[in-house]
Amino acid sequence: MKYADMAQAQAAVLIAEMEKGHSFLPFLKPGDPALVNGLPYNPTTGKPYRGGNMVMLWIAGMVDGYEDRRWLTYKQAQAIGAQVRKGAKSVPLRYVIFPDKEEGQGVIMSSKPRPFFFNVFNAEQIDGMPAAPSREALAPEQRNAQCEALLRGSGAEIVHGTASPHYAPGSDRIGLPHPERFVSYEAYLATALHELAHWTGHPSRLNRDLSGAFGSLSYAREEMVAETASHILAVELGIGHDVSQHAAYLSMWIKIAQEEPGYLYQAAASAEKVCDFLEIERYRHAPLVVEPEQALAPEALPVPVVRSMPEMGISF
């Protein structure tokens, strides 16, 4: 199956779920950090899959009911003494190489990227796989501290005391109600991460289109990016993520999936850029395979300006 055909087929799966009233990310479990799905990753490298590949594996895991987040190639399974079961169906993924070419005294990137395709299997399709490693269980205050450190480290200006959460591109500020107005402190942090994802789209940063009015397709596209990015951030920081609050966007997301099935993967790629820009690696929850990195001391990070005053802006 061609990659475009795969995108079309998986978009159809998402459309069917959204038409049932589920979120754009119906394959993600909301709420408790102990219940949310982590990111699909390769146990050989210990690194999560990225962009469109990540979405491919998220959806495949949902459709087939896999709880294991490990995905690897046939040869990688054999290399560790495991064996893919006969008849197991793989998931096609791709990566793109931008070959360099000489021009004058410098090296520029070729305008013709070369895609390479490979197939992976879930660990539940493979006999002889070792038990999946578990992450270090952090106490709630430790998880929250990691999230707080990322928010401070971003340098974003956060204004507390607003009626609703929003990011205002004109003033380049995030507005949030006071934490006690949320159902939990984790819910407050998850909302802050969502607005921080929008903040990265400012022209001085990742320069995404933030001009769309509520109800427009451009607005829905940006919301899709922010929702995907904030989910990745929340899972990686271990605070959990609730995807049940986006009923207002479902009709627009269905329209995007119908007309632009490839945008599901573009949104994921943009979400990865958000996470890279925010340097999630510095703050993330303990890695799955490599030794946990020493946590950064929150007091060593810059603190954004925080005010308590009403702020008018665009609500996402």
GROMACS .gro file of C-alpha atoms in nm, residues 2-305:
model
  304
    2LYS     CA    1   0.128   0.346  -0.091
    3TYR     CA    2   0.188   0.591   0.191
    4ALA     CA    3  -0.084   0.821   0.052
    5ASP     CA    4  -0.329   0.530   0.048
    6MET     CA    5  -0.236   0.447   0.407
    7ALA     CA    6  -0.298   0.807   0.509
    8GLN     CA    7  -0.639   0.797   0.337
    9ALA     CA    8  -0.731   0.470   0.510
   10GLN     CA    9  -0.626   0.592   0.852
   11ALA     CA   10  -0.805   0.923   0.802
   12ALA     CA   11  -1.120   0.719   0.739
   13VAL     CA   12  -1.070   0.543   1.073
   14LEU     CA   13  -1.040   0.877   1.252
   15ILE     CA   14  -1.342   1.020   1.072
   16ALA     CA   15  -1.551   0.723   1.183
   17GLU     CA   16  -1.441   0.773   1.544
   18MET     CA   17  -1.502   1.148   1.536
   19GLU     CA   18  -1.848   1.095   1.391
   20LYS     CA   19  -1.920   0.894   1.706
   21GLY     CA   20  -1.837   1.208   1.905
   22HIS     CA   21  -1.482   1.112   1.997
   23SER     CA   22  -1.192   1.354   1.984
   24PHE     CA   23  -0.941   1.397   1.702
   25LEU     CA   24  -0.724   1.170   1.917
   26PRO     CA   25  -0.976   0.898   2.009
   27PHE     CA   26  -0.696   0.644   2.047
   28LEU     CA   27  -0.555   0.827   2.349
   29LYS     CA   28  -0.671   0.752   2.700
   30PRO     CA   29  -0.758   1.065   2.899
   31GLY     CA   30  -0.690   1.167   3.252
   32ASP     CA   31  -0.477   0.969   3.495
   33PRO     CA   32  -0.107   0.962   3.397
   34ALA     CA   33  -0.104   0.592   3.483
   35LEU     CA   34  -0.362   0.528   3.210
   36VAL     CA   35  -0.254   0.748   2.920
   37ASN     CA   36  -0.076   0.582   2.631
   38GLY     CA   37   0.288   0.675   2.602
   39LEU     CA   38   0.455   0.745   2.271
   40PRO     CA   39   0.523   0.460   2.026
   41TYR     CA   40   0.896   0.392   2.037
   42ASN     CA   41   1.166   0.167   1.899
   43PRO     CA   42   1.315  -0.054   2.173
   44THR     CA   43   1.643  -0.081   1.981
   45THR     CA   44   1.712   0.290   2.015
   46GLY     CA   45   1.482   0.377   2.303
   47LYS     CA   46   1.356   0.674   2.103
   48PRO     CA   47   0.994   0.753   2.012
   49TYR     CA   48   0.881   0.758   1.652
   50ARG     CA   49   0.814   1.104   1.519
   51GLY     CA   50   0.570   1.300   1.305
   52GLY     CA   51   0.347   1.105   1.070
   53ASN     CA   52   0.506   0.776   1.176
   54MET     CA   53   0.396   0.843   1.533
   55VAL     CA   54   0.036   0.900   1.420
   56MET     CA   55   0.044   0.587   1.202
   57LEU     CA   56   0.144   0.378   1.503
   58TRP     CA   57  -0.098   0.550   1.740
   59ILE     CA   58  -0.386   0.463   1.509
   60ALA     CA   59  -0.263   0.110   1.438
   61GLY     CA   60  -0.236   0.048   1.811
   62MET     CA   61  -0.591   0.173   1.862
   63VAL     CA   62  -0.738  -0.036   1.580
   64ASP     CA   63  -0.568  -0.359   1.690
   65GLY     CA   64  -0.591  -0.297   2.062
   66TYR     CA   65  -0.219  -0.307   2.138
   67GLU     CA   66  -0.115  -0.196   2.486
   68ASP     CA   67   0.258  -0.238   2.417
   69ARG     CA   68   0.418   0.078   2.278
   70ARG     CA   69   0.721  -0.096   2.122
   71TRP     CA   70   0.746  -0.124   1.744
   72LEU     CA   71   1.041  -0.275   1.556
   73THR     CA   72   1.136  -0.423   1.221
   74TYR     CA   73   1.153  -0.792   1.140
   75LYS     CA   74   1.533  -0.787   1.143
   76GLN     CA   75   1.547  -0.595   1.469
   77ALA     CA   76   1.327  -0.862   1.628
   78GLN     CA   77   1.553  -1.137   1.497
   79ALA     CA   78   1.861  -0.955   1.623
   80ILE     CA   79   1.741  -0.992   1.983
   81GLY     CA   80   1.639  -1.356   1.939
   82ALA     CA   81   1.268  -1.288   1.892
   83GLN     CA   82   1.044  -1.392   1.602
   84VAL     CA   83   0.755  -1.218   1.430
   85ARG     CA   84   0.457  -1.453   1.418
   86LYS     CA   85   0.361  -1.598   1.083
   87GLY     CA   86   0.088  -1.392   0.916
   88ALA     CA   87   0.143  -1.086   1.135
   89LYS     CA   88   0.050  -0.764   0.958
   90SER     CA   89   0.310  -0.488   0.959
   91VAL     CA   90   0.263  -0.111   0.956
   92PRO     CA   91   0.445   0.078   0.677
   93LEU     CA   92   0.648   0.380   0.788
   94ARG     CA   93   0.886   0.610   0.609
   95TYR     CA   94   1.171   0.847   0.664
   96VAL     CA   95   1.300   1.108   0.425
   97ILE     CA   96   1.663   1.177   0.341
   98PHE     CA   97   1.769   1.514   0.204
   99PRO     CA   98   2.095   1.431   0.020
  100ASP     CA   99   2.361   1.702   0.012
  101LYS     CA  100   2.515   1.821  -0.310
  102GLU     CA  101   2.813   2.045  -0.369
  103GLU     CA  102   2.756   2.389  -0.513
  104GLY     CA  103   3.048   2.631  -0.528
  105GLN     CA  104   3.227   2.644  -0.194
  106GLY     CA  105   2.931   2.533   0.013
  107VAL     CA  106   2.697   2.243   0.058
  108ILE     CA  107   2.325   2.290   0.006
  109MET     CA  108   2.036   2.052   0.057
  110SER     CA  109   1.894   1.884  -0.250
  111SER     CA  110   1.551   2.002  -0.354
  112LYS     CA  111   1.453   1.640  -0.420
  113PRO     CA  112   1.422   1.452  -0.091
  114ARG     CA  113   1.426   1.075  -0.111
  115PRO     CA  114   1.170   0.880   0.092
  116PHE     CA  115   1.261   0.537   0.223
  117PHE     CA  116   1.001   0.291   0.344
  118PHE     CA  117   1.022   0.024   0.612
  119ASN     CA  118   0.776  -0.194   0.801
  120VAL     CA  119   0.740  -0.245   1.174
  121PHE     CA  120   0.556  -0.486   1.400
  122ASN     CA  121   0.417  -0.433   1.746
  123ALA     CA  122   0.586  -0.622   2.029
  124GLU     CA  123   0.259  -0.809   2.088
  125GLN     CA  124   0.299  -0.965   1.742
  126ILE     CA  125   0.643  -1.102   1.828
  127ASP     CA  126   0.731  -1.418   2.023
  128GLY     CA  127   1.030  -1.410   2.252
  129MET     CA  128   1.022  -1.037   2.325
  130PRO     CA  129   1.164  -0.938   2.664
  131ALA     CA  130   0.932  -0.765   2.907
  132ALA     CA  131   0.884  -0.396   2.836
  133PRO     CA  132   1.087  -0.170   3.065
  134SER     CA  133   0.888   0.056   3.291
  135ARG     CA  134   0.948   0.419   3.361
  136GLU     CA  135   1.045   0.541   3.700
  137ALA     CA  136   0.729   0.622   3.893
  138LEU     CA  137   0.752   0.986   3.989
  139ALA     CA  138   0.549   1.139   4.268
  140PRO     CA  139   0.285   1.393   4.155
  141GLU     CA  140   0.487   1.683   4.290
  142GLN     CA  141   0.790   1.569   4.086
  143ARG     CA  142   0.585   1.540   3.767
  144ASN     CA  143   0.432   1.880   3.826
  145ALA     CA  144   0.773   2.032   3.895
  146GLN     CA  145   0.899   1.909   3.557
  147CYS     CA  146   0.606   2.074   3.384
  148GLU     CA  147   0.651   2.396   3.579
  149ALA     CA  148   1.020   2.398   3.482
  150LEU     CA  149   0.934   2.372   3.113
  151LEU     CA  150   0.681   2.656   3.139
  152ARG     CA  151   0.937   2.877   3.309
  153GLY     CA  152   1.213   2.774   3.074
  154SER     CA  153   1.009   2.873   2.770
  155GLY     CA  154   1.022   3.241   2.865
  156ALA     CA  155   0.653   3.281   2.777
  157GLU     CA  156   0.465   3.562   2.948
  158ILE     CA  157   0.171   3.419   3.141
  159VAL     CA  158  -0.112   3.634   3.276
  160HIS     CA  159  -0.331   3.482   3.547
  161GLY     CA  160  -0.684   3.590   3.634
  162THR     CA  161  -0.843   3.571   3.288
  163ALA     CA  162  -1.193   3.436   3.236
  164SER     CA  163  -1.077   3.156   3.004
  165PRO     CA  164  -0.750   3.008   2.877
  166HIS     CA  165  -0.617   3.168   2.559
  167TYR     CA  166  -0.310   3.284   2.372
  168ALA     CA  167  -0.319   3.639   2.232
  169PRO     CA  168  -0.083   3.670   1.932
  170GLY     CA  169  -0.106   4.051   1.928
  171SER     CA  170   0.030   4.098   2.280
  172ASP     CA  171   0.217   3.765   2.267
  173ARG     CA  172   0.078   3.661   2.605
  174ILE     CA  173  -0.085   3.351   2.747
  175GLY     CA  174  -0.392   3.411   2.963
  176LEU     CA  175  -0.503   3.156   3.221
  177PRO     CA  176  -0.756   3.143   3.502
  178HIS     CA  177  -0.601   3.096   3.845
  179PRO     CA  178  -0.499   2.731   3.911
  180GLU     CA  179  -0.766   2.682   4.177
  181ARG     CA  180  -1.037   2.727   3.912
  182PHE     CA  181  -0.936   2.401   3.743
  183VAL     CA  182  -1.055   2.056   3.851
  184SER     CA  183  -0.696   1.969   3.944
  185TYR     CA  184  -0.352   2.123   3.933
  186GLU     CA  185  -0.259   1.873   3.661
  187ALA     CA  186  -0.553   1.999   3.454
  188TYR     CA  187  -0.422   2.353   3.496
  189LEU     CA  188  -0.074   2.246   3.381
  190ALA     CA  189  -0.212   2.054   3.081
  191THR     CA  190  -0.410   2.363   2.975
  192ALA     CA  191  -0.101   2.579   3.015
  193LEU     CA  192   0.092   2.340   2.787
  194HIS     CA  193  -0.184   2.365   2.526
  195GLU     CA  194  -0.166   2.744   2.523
  196LEU     CA  195   0.215   2.727   2.523
  197ALA     CA  196   0.193   2.518   2.205
  198HIS     CA  197  -0.006   2.803   2.043
  199TRP     CA  198   0.256   3.049   2.176
  200THR     CA  199   0.527   2.874   1.974
  201GLY     CA  200   0.342   2.965   1.653
  202HIS     CA  201   0.423   3.338   1.688
  203PRO     CA  202   0.613   3.487   1.386
  204SER     CA  203   0.923   3.533   1.603
  205ARG     CA  204   0.926   3.162   1.682
  206LEU     CA  205   0.784   2.883   1.458
  207ASN     CA  206   0.572   3.121   1.249
  208ARG     CA  207   0.249   2.924   1.200
  209ASP     CA  208  -0.077   3.076   1.075
  210LEU     CA  209  -0.256   3.208   1.384
  211SER     CA  210  -0.488   3.443   1.196
  212GLY     CA  211  -0.790   3.217   1.166
  213ALA     CA  212  -1.113   3.315   1.340
  214PHE     CA  213  -1.301   3.061   1.549
  215GLY     CA  214  -1.493   2.830   1.317
  216SER     CA  215  -1.249   2.861   1.027
  217LEU     CA  216  -1.043   2.576   0.887
  218SER     CA  217  -0.716   2.757   0.958
  219TYR     CA  218  -0.824   2.789   1.323
  220ALA     CA  219  -0.904   2.417   1.331
  221ARG     CA  220  -0.569   2.329   1.175
  222GLU     CA  221  -0.381   2.524   1.441
  223GLU     CA  222  -0.595   2.366   1.713
  224MET     CA  223  -0.504   2.023   1.576
  225VAL     CA  224  -0.133   2.109   1.599
  226ALA     CA  225  -0.167   2.246   1.953
  227GLU     CA  226  -0.374   1.952   2.072
  228THR     CA  227  -0.127   1.699   1.934
  229ALA     CA  228   0.172   1.890   2.073
  230SER     CA  229   0.019   1.935   2.418
  231HIS     CA  230  -0.062   1.564   2.430
  232ILE     CA  231   0.300   1.472   2.353
  233LEU     CA  232   0.426   1.720   2.611
  234ALA     CA  233   0.184   1.601   2.879
  235VAL     CA  234   0.266   1.234   2.821
  236GLU     CA  235   0.639   1.296   2.817
  237LEU     CA  236   0.615   1.502   3.136
  238GLY     CA  237   0.395   1.239   3.299
  239ILE     CA  238   0.104   1.465   3.398
  240GLY     CA  239  -0.163   1.302   3.181
  241HIS     CA  240  -0.384   1.459   2.918
  242ASP     CA  241  -0.760   1.486   2.878
  243VAL     CA  242  -0.876   1.491   2.516
  244SER     CA  243  -1.247   1.510   2.595
  245GLN     CA  244  -1.287   1.888   2.584
  246HIS     CA  245  -1.279   1.947   2.209
  247ALA     CA  246  -1.630   1.872   2.083
  248ALA     CA  247  -1.644   2.220   1.931
  249TYR     CA  248  -1.374   2.128   1.680
  250LEU     CA  249  -1.498   1.786   1.570
  251SER     CA  250  -1.696   1.900   1.266
  252MET     CA  251  -1.398   2.102   1.142
  253TRP     CA  252  -1.153   1.820   1.209
  254ILE     CA  253  -1.377   1.579   1.017
  255LYS     CA  254  -1.379   1.821   0.724
  256ILE     CA  255  -0.999   1.848   0.733
  257ALA     CA  256  -0.958   1.468   0.750
  258GLN     CA  257  -1.196   1.427   0.455
  259GLU     CA  258  -1.041   1.695   0.234
  260GLU     CA  259  -0.679   1.685   0.350
  261PRO     CA  260  -0.604   1.339   0.498
  262GLY     CA  261  -0.233   1.412   0.479
  263TYR     CA  262  -0.275   1.706   0.714
  264LEU     CA  263  -0.311   1.465   1.005
  265TYR     CA  264   0.056   1.386   0.955
  266GLN     CA  265   0.156   1.745   0.883
  267ALA     CA  266  -0.003   1.841   1.213
  268ALA     CA  267   0.199   1.573   1.388
  269ALA     CA  268   0.519   1.697   1.224
  270SER     CA  269   0.438   2.053   1.333
  271ALA     CA  270   0.368   1.924   1.684
  272GLU     CA  271   0.711   1.763   1.691
  273LYS     CA  272   0.864   2.099   1.600
  274VAL     CA  273   0.678   2.251   1.895
  275CYS     CA  274   0.827   1.990   2.129
  276ASP     CA  275   1.175   2.038   1.984
  277PHE     CA  276   1.146   2.416   2.016
  278LEU     CA  277   1.048   2.380   2.383
  279GLU     CA  278   1.338   2.137   2.434
  280ILE     CA  279   1.124   1.863   2.586
  281GLU     CA  280   1.434   1.645   2.619
  282ARG     CA  281   1.553   1.871   2.903
  283TYR     CA  282   1.240   1.819   3.107
  284ARG     CA  283   1.083   1.491   2.998
  285HIS     CA  284   0.978   1.213   3.228
  286ALA     CA  285   1.239   0.942   3.282
  287PRO     CA  286   1.339   0.772   2.950
  288LEU     CA  287   1.227   0.417   2.891
  289VAL     CA  288   1.558   0.255   2.798
  290VAL     CA  289   1.848   0.485   2.872
  291GLU     CA  290   1.932   0.590   3.225
  292PRO     CA  291   1.719   0.879   3.355
  293GLU     CA  292   1.889   1.214   3.319
  294GLN     CA  293   1.940   1.427   3.624
  295ALA     CA  294   1.646   1.660   3.666
  296LEU     CA  295   1.708   2.029   3.618
  297ALA     CA  296   1.670   2.242   3.926
  298PRO     CA  297   1.364   2.466   3.873
  299GLU     CA  298   1.536   2.758   4.042
  300ALA     CA  299   1.807   2.751   3.775
  301LEU     CA  300   1.556   2.833   3.500
  302PRO     CA  301   1.434   3.177   3.392
  303VAL     CA  302   1.092   3.274   3.523
  304PRO     CA  303   0.837   3.435   3.287
  305VAL     CA  304   0.661   3.755   3.379
   0.00000   0.00000   0.00000
